[in-house]
PDB file of C-alpha atoms in Angstrom:
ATOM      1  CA  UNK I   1      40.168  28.095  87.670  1.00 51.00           C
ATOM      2  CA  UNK I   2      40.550  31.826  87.270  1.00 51.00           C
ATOM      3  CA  UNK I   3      41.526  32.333  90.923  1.00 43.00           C
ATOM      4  CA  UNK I   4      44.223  28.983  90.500  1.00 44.00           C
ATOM      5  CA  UNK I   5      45.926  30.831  87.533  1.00 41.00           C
ATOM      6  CA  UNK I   6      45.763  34.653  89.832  1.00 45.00           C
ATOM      7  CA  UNK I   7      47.236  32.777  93.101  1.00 39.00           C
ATOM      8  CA  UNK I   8      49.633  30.970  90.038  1.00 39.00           C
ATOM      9  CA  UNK I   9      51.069  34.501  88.483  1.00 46.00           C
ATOM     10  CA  UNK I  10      51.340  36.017  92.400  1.00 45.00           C
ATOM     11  CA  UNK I  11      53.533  33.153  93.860  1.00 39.00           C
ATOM     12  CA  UNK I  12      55.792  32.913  90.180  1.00 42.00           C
ATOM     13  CA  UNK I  13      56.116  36.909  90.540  1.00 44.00           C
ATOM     14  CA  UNK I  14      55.477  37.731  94.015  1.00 41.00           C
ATOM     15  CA  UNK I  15      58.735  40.402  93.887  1.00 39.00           C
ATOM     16  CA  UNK I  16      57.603  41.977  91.223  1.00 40.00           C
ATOM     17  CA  UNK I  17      53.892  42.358  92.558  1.00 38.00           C
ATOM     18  CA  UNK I  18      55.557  44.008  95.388  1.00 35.00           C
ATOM     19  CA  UNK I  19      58.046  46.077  93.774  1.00 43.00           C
ATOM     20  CA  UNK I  20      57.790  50.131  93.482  1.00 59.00           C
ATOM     21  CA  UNK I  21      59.450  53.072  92.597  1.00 85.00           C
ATOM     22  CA  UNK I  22      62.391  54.129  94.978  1.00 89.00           C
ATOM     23  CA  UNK I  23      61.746  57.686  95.061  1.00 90.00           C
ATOM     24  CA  UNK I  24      63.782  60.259  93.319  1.00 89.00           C
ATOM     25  CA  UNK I  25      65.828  61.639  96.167  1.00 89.00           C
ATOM     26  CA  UNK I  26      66.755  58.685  97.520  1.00 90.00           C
ATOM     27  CA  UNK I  27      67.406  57.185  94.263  1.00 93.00           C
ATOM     28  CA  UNK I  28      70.075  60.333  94.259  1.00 92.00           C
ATOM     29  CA  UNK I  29      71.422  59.262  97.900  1.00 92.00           C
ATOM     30  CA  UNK I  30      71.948  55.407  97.093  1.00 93.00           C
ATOM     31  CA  UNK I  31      74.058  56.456  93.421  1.00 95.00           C
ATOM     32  CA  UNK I  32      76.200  58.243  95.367  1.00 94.00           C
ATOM     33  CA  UNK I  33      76.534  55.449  97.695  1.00 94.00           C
ATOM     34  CA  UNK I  34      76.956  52.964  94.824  1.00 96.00           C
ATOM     35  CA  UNK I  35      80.087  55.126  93.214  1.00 96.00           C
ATOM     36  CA  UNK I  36      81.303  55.789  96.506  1.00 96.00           C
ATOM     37  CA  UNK I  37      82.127  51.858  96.379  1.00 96.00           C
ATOM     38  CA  UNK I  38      83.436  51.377  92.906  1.00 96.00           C
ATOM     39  CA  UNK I  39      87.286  51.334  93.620  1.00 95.00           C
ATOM     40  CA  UNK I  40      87.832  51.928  89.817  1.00 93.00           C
ATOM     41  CA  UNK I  41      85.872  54.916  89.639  1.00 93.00           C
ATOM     42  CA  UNK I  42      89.104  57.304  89.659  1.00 92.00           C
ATOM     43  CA  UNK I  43      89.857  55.001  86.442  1.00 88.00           C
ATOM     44  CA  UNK I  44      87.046  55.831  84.715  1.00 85.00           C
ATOM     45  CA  UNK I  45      86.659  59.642  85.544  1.00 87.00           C
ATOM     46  CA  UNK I  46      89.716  62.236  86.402  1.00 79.00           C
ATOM     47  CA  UNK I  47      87.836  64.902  87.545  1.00 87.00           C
ATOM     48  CA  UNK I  48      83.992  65.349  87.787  1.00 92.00           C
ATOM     49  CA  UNK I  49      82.065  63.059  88.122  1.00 94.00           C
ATOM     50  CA  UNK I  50      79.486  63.800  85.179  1.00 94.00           C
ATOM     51  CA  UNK I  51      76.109  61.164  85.372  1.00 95.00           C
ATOM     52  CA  UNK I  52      74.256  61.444  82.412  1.00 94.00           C
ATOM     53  CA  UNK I  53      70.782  61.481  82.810  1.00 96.00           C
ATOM     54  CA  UNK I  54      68.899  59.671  79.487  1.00 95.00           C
ATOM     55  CA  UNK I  55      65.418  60.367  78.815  1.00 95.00           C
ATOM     56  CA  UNK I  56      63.903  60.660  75.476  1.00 95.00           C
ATOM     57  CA  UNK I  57      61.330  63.341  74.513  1.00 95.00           C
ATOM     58  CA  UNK I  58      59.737  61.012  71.921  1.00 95.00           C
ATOM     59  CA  UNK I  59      58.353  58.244  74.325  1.00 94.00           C
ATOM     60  CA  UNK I  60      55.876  59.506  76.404  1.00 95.00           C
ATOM     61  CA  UNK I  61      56.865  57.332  79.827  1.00 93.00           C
ATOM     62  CA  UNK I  62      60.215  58.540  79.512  1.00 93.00           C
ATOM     63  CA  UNK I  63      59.630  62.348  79.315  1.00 92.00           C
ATOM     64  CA  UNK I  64      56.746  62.076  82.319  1.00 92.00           C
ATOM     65  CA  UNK I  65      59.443  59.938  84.234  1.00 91.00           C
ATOM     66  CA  UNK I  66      61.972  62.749  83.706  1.00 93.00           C
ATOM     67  CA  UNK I  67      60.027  65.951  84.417  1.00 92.00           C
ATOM     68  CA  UNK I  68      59.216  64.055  87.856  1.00 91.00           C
ATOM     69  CA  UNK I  69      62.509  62.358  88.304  1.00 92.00           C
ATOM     70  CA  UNK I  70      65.368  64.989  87.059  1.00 94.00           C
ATOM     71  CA  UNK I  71      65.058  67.635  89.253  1.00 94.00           C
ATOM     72  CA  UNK I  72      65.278  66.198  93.045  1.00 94.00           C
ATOM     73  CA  UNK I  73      67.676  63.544  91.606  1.00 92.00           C
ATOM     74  CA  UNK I  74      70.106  65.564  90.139  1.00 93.00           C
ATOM     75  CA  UNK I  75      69.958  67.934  93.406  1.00 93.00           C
ATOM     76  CA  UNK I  76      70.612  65.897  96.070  1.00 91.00           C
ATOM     77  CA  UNK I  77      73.855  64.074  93.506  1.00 92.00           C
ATOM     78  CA  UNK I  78      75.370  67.289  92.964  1.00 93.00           C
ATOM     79  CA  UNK I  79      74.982  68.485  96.613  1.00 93.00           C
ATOM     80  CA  UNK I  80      77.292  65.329  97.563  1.00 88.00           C
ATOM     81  CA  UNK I  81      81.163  65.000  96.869  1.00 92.00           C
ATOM     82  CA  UNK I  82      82.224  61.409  96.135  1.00 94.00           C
ATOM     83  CA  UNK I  83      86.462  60.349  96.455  1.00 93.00           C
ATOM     84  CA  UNK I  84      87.177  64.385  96.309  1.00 92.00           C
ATOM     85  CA  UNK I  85      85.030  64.976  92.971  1.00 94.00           C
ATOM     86  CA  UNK I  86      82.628  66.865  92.736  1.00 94.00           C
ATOM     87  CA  UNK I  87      79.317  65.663  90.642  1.00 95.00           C
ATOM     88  CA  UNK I  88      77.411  66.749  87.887  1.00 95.00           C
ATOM     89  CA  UNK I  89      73.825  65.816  86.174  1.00 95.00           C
ATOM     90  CA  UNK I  90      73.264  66.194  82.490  1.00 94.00           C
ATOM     91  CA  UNK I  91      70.305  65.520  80.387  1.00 95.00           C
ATOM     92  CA  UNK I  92      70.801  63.652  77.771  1.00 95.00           C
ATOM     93  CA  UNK I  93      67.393  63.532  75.010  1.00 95.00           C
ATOM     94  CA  UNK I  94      67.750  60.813  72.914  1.00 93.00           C
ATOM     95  CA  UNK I  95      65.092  62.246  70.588  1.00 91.00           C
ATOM     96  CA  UNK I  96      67.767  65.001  69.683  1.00 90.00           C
ATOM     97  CA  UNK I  97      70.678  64.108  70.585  1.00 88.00           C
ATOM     98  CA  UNK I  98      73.315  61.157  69.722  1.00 88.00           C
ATOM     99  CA  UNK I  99      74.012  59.106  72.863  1.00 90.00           C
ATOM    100  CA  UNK I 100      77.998  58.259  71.610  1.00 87.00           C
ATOM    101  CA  UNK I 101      78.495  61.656  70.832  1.00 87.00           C
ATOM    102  CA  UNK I 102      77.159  63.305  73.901  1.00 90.00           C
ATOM    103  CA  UNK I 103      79.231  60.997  76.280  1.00 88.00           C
ATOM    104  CA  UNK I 104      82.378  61.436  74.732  1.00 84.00           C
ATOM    105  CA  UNK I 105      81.697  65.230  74.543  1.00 86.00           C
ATOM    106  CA  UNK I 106      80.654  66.090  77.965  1.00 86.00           C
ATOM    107  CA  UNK I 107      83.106  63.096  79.373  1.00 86.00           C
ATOM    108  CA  UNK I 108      80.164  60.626  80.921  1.00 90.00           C
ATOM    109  CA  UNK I 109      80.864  57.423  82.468  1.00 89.00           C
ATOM    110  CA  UNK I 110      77.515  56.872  84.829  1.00 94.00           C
ATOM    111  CA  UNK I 111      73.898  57.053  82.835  1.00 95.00           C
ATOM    112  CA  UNK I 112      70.978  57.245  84.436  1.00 95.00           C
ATOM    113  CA  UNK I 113      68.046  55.460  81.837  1.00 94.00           C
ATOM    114  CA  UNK I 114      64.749  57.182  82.306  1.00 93.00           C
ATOM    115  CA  UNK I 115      61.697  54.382  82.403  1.00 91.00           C
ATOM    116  CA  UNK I 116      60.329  53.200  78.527  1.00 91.00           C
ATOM    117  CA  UNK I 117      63.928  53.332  76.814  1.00 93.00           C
ATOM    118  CA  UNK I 118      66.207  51.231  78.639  1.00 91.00           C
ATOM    119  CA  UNK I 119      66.752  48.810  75.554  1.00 90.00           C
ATOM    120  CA  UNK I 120      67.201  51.819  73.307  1.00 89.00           C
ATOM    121  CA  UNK I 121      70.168  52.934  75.419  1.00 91.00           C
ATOM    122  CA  UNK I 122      71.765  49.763  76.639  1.00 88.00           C
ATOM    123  CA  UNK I 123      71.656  49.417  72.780  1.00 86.00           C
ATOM    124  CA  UNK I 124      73.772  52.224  71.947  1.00 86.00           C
ATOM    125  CA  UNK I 125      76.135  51.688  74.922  1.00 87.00           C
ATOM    126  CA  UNK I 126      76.996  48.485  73.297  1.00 84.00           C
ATOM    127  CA  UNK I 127      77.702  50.006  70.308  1.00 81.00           C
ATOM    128  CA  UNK I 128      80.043  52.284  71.852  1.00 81.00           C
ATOM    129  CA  UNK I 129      84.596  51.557  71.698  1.00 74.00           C
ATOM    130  CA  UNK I 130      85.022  52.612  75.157  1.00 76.00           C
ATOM    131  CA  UNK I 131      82.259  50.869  77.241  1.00 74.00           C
ATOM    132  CA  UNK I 132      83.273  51.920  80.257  1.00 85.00           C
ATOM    133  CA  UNK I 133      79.744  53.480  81.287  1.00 91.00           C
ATOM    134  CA  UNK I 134      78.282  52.794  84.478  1.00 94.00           C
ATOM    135  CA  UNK I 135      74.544  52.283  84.065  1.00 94.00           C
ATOM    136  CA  UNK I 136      71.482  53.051  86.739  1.00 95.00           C
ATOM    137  CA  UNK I 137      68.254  52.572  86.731  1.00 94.00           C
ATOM    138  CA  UNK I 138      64.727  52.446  88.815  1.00 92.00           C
ATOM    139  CA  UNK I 139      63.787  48.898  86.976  1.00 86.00           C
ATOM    140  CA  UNK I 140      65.435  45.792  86.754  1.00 86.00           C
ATOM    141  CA  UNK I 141      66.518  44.930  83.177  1.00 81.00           C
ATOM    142  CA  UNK I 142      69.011  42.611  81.614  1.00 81.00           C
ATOM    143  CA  UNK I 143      71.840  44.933  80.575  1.00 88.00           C
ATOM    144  CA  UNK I 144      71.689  47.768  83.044  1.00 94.00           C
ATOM    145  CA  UNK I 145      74.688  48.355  85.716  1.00 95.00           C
ATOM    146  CA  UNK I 146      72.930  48.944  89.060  1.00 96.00           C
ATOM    147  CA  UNK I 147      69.174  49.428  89.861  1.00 95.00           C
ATOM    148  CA  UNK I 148      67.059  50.141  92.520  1.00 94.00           C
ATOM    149  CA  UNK I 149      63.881  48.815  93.561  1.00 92.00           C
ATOM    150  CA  UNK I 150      61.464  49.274  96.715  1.00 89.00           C
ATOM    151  CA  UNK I 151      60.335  45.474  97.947  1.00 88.00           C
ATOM    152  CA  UNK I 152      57.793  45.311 100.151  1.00 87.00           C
ATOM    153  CA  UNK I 153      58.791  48.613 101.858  1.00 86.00           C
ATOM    154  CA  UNK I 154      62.349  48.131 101.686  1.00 87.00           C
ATOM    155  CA  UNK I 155      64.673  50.281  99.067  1.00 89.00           C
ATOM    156  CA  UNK I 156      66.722  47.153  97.375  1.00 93.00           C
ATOM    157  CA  UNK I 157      69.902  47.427  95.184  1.00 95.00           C
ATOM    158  CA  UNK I 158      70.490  44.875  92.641  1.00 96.00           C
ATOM    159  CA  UNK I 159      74.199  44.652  90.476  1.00 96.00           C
ATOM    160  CA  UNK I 160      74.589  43.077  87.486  1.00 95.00           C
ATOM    161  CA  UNK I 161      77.918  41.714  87.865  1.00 95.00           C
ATOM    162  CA  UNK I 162      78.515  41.108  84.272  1.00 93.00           C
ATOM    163  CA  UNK I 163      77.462  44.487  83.401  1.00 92.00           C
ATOM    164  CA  UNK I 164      79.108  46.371  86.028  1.00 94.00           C
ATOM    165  CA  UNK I 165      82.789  44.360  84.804  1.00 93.00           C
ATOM    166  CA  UNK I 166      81.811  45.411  81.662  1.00 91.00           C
ATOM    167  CA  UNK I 167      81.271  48.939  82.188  1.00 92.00           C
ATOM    168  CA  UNK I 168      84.795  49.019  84.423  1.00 92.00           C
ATOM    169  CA  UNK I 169      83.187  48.881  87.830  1.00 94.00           C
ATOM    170  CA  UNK I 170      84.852  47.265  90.182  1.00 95.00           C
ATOM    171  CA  UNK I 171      82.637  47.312  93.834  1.00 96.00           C
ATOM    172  CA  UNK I 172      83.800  47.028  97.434  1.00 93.00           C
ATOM    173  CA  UNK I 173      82.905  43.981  99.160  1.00 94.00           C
ATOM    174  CA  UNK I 174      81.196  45.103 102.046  1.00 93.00           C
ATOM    175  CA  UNK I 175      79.020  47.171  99.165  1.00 94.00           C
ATOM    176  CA  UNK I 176      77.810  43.530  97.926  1.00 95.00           C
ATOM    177  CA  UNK I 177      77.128  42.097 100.613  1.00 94.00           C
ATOM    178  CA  UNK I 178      74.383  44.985 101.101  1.00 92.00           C
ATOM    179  CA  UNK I 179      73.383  44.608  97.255  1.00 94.00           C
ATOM    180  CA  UNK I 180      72.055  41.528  95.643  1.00 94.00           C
ATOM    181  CA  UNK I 181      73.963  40.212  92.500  1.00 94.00           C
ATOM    182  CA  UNK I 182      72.017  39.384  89.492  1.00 91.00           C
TER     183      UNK I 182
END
């Protein structure tokens, strides 16, 4: 019966037994890629293209996802130019810092959300006047933007459409096509 229930669980979730992390670099690579298709991104940002990167110091998969994530994501994103604009990564702790406040402040309208606090932030972005923020991440989750996934081997995009009408996206075509809509 044991086996029934294992063979059960792997055909309900078979993606999910499959899925990994895209790696960090070409997490960086496919962002780009991703804004590079939003035809409202000049909309949303005038000059620099600032992508917040949201990690909290307080939850302990969070701060081990960004001191292996941060670095050789944020270098090969601010290495590219995207529609003329050049690109900047910030870090954004949520343990010290308010989320509203920062992205107003330093002008963000792409997040990054760091593994373990993805309902924390897509918590506060609700709560926000102005939720035109563009939202990435390496999991799957209800509320978040754009995310990345490897499937069997294969680096996989997934858009929230919802979301990403929300947040003031608008995507090319050909872009989801590539991507599959959630």
């Amino acid at each position: 019966m044991r086996y029934i229930w294992i063979l059960l669980i792997g055909v309900l979730f078979r993606e999910r037994l499959w899925a990994a992390d895209v790696p960090p670099k070409f997490q960086g690579v496919l962002t780009a890629k991703v804004l590079k298709y939003d035809r409202n991104l000049e909309d949303r940002v005038k000059q620099t293209i600032v992508i917040g990167f949201v990690f909290s110091s307080k939850n302990e998969e969070s701060r081990s996802h960004e001191n292996n994530f941060f670095e050789p994501f944020s270098t090969i994103l601010e290495k590219q130019k995207i529609k003329n604009m050049e690109v900047e990564v910030k870090k954004i702790d949520l343990a010290s810092q308010d989320l509203a406040k920062v992205l107003e402040d330093k002008k963000i309208s792409n997040v990054y959300i760091s593994k373990g606090i993805e309902e924390q932030v897509l918590a506060s972005l609700e709560k926000l006047p102005n939720k035109r923020v563009l939202s990435f991440a390496g999991i799957r989750s209800m509320g978040i933007c754009v995310s990345y996934e490897l499937i069997q081997g294969k680096p996989k995009i997934f858009v929230n459409m919802d979301a990403s009408k929300k947040a003031g996206a608008e995507f090319d075509a050909r872009f989801l096509r590539a991507a599959e809509k959630i």
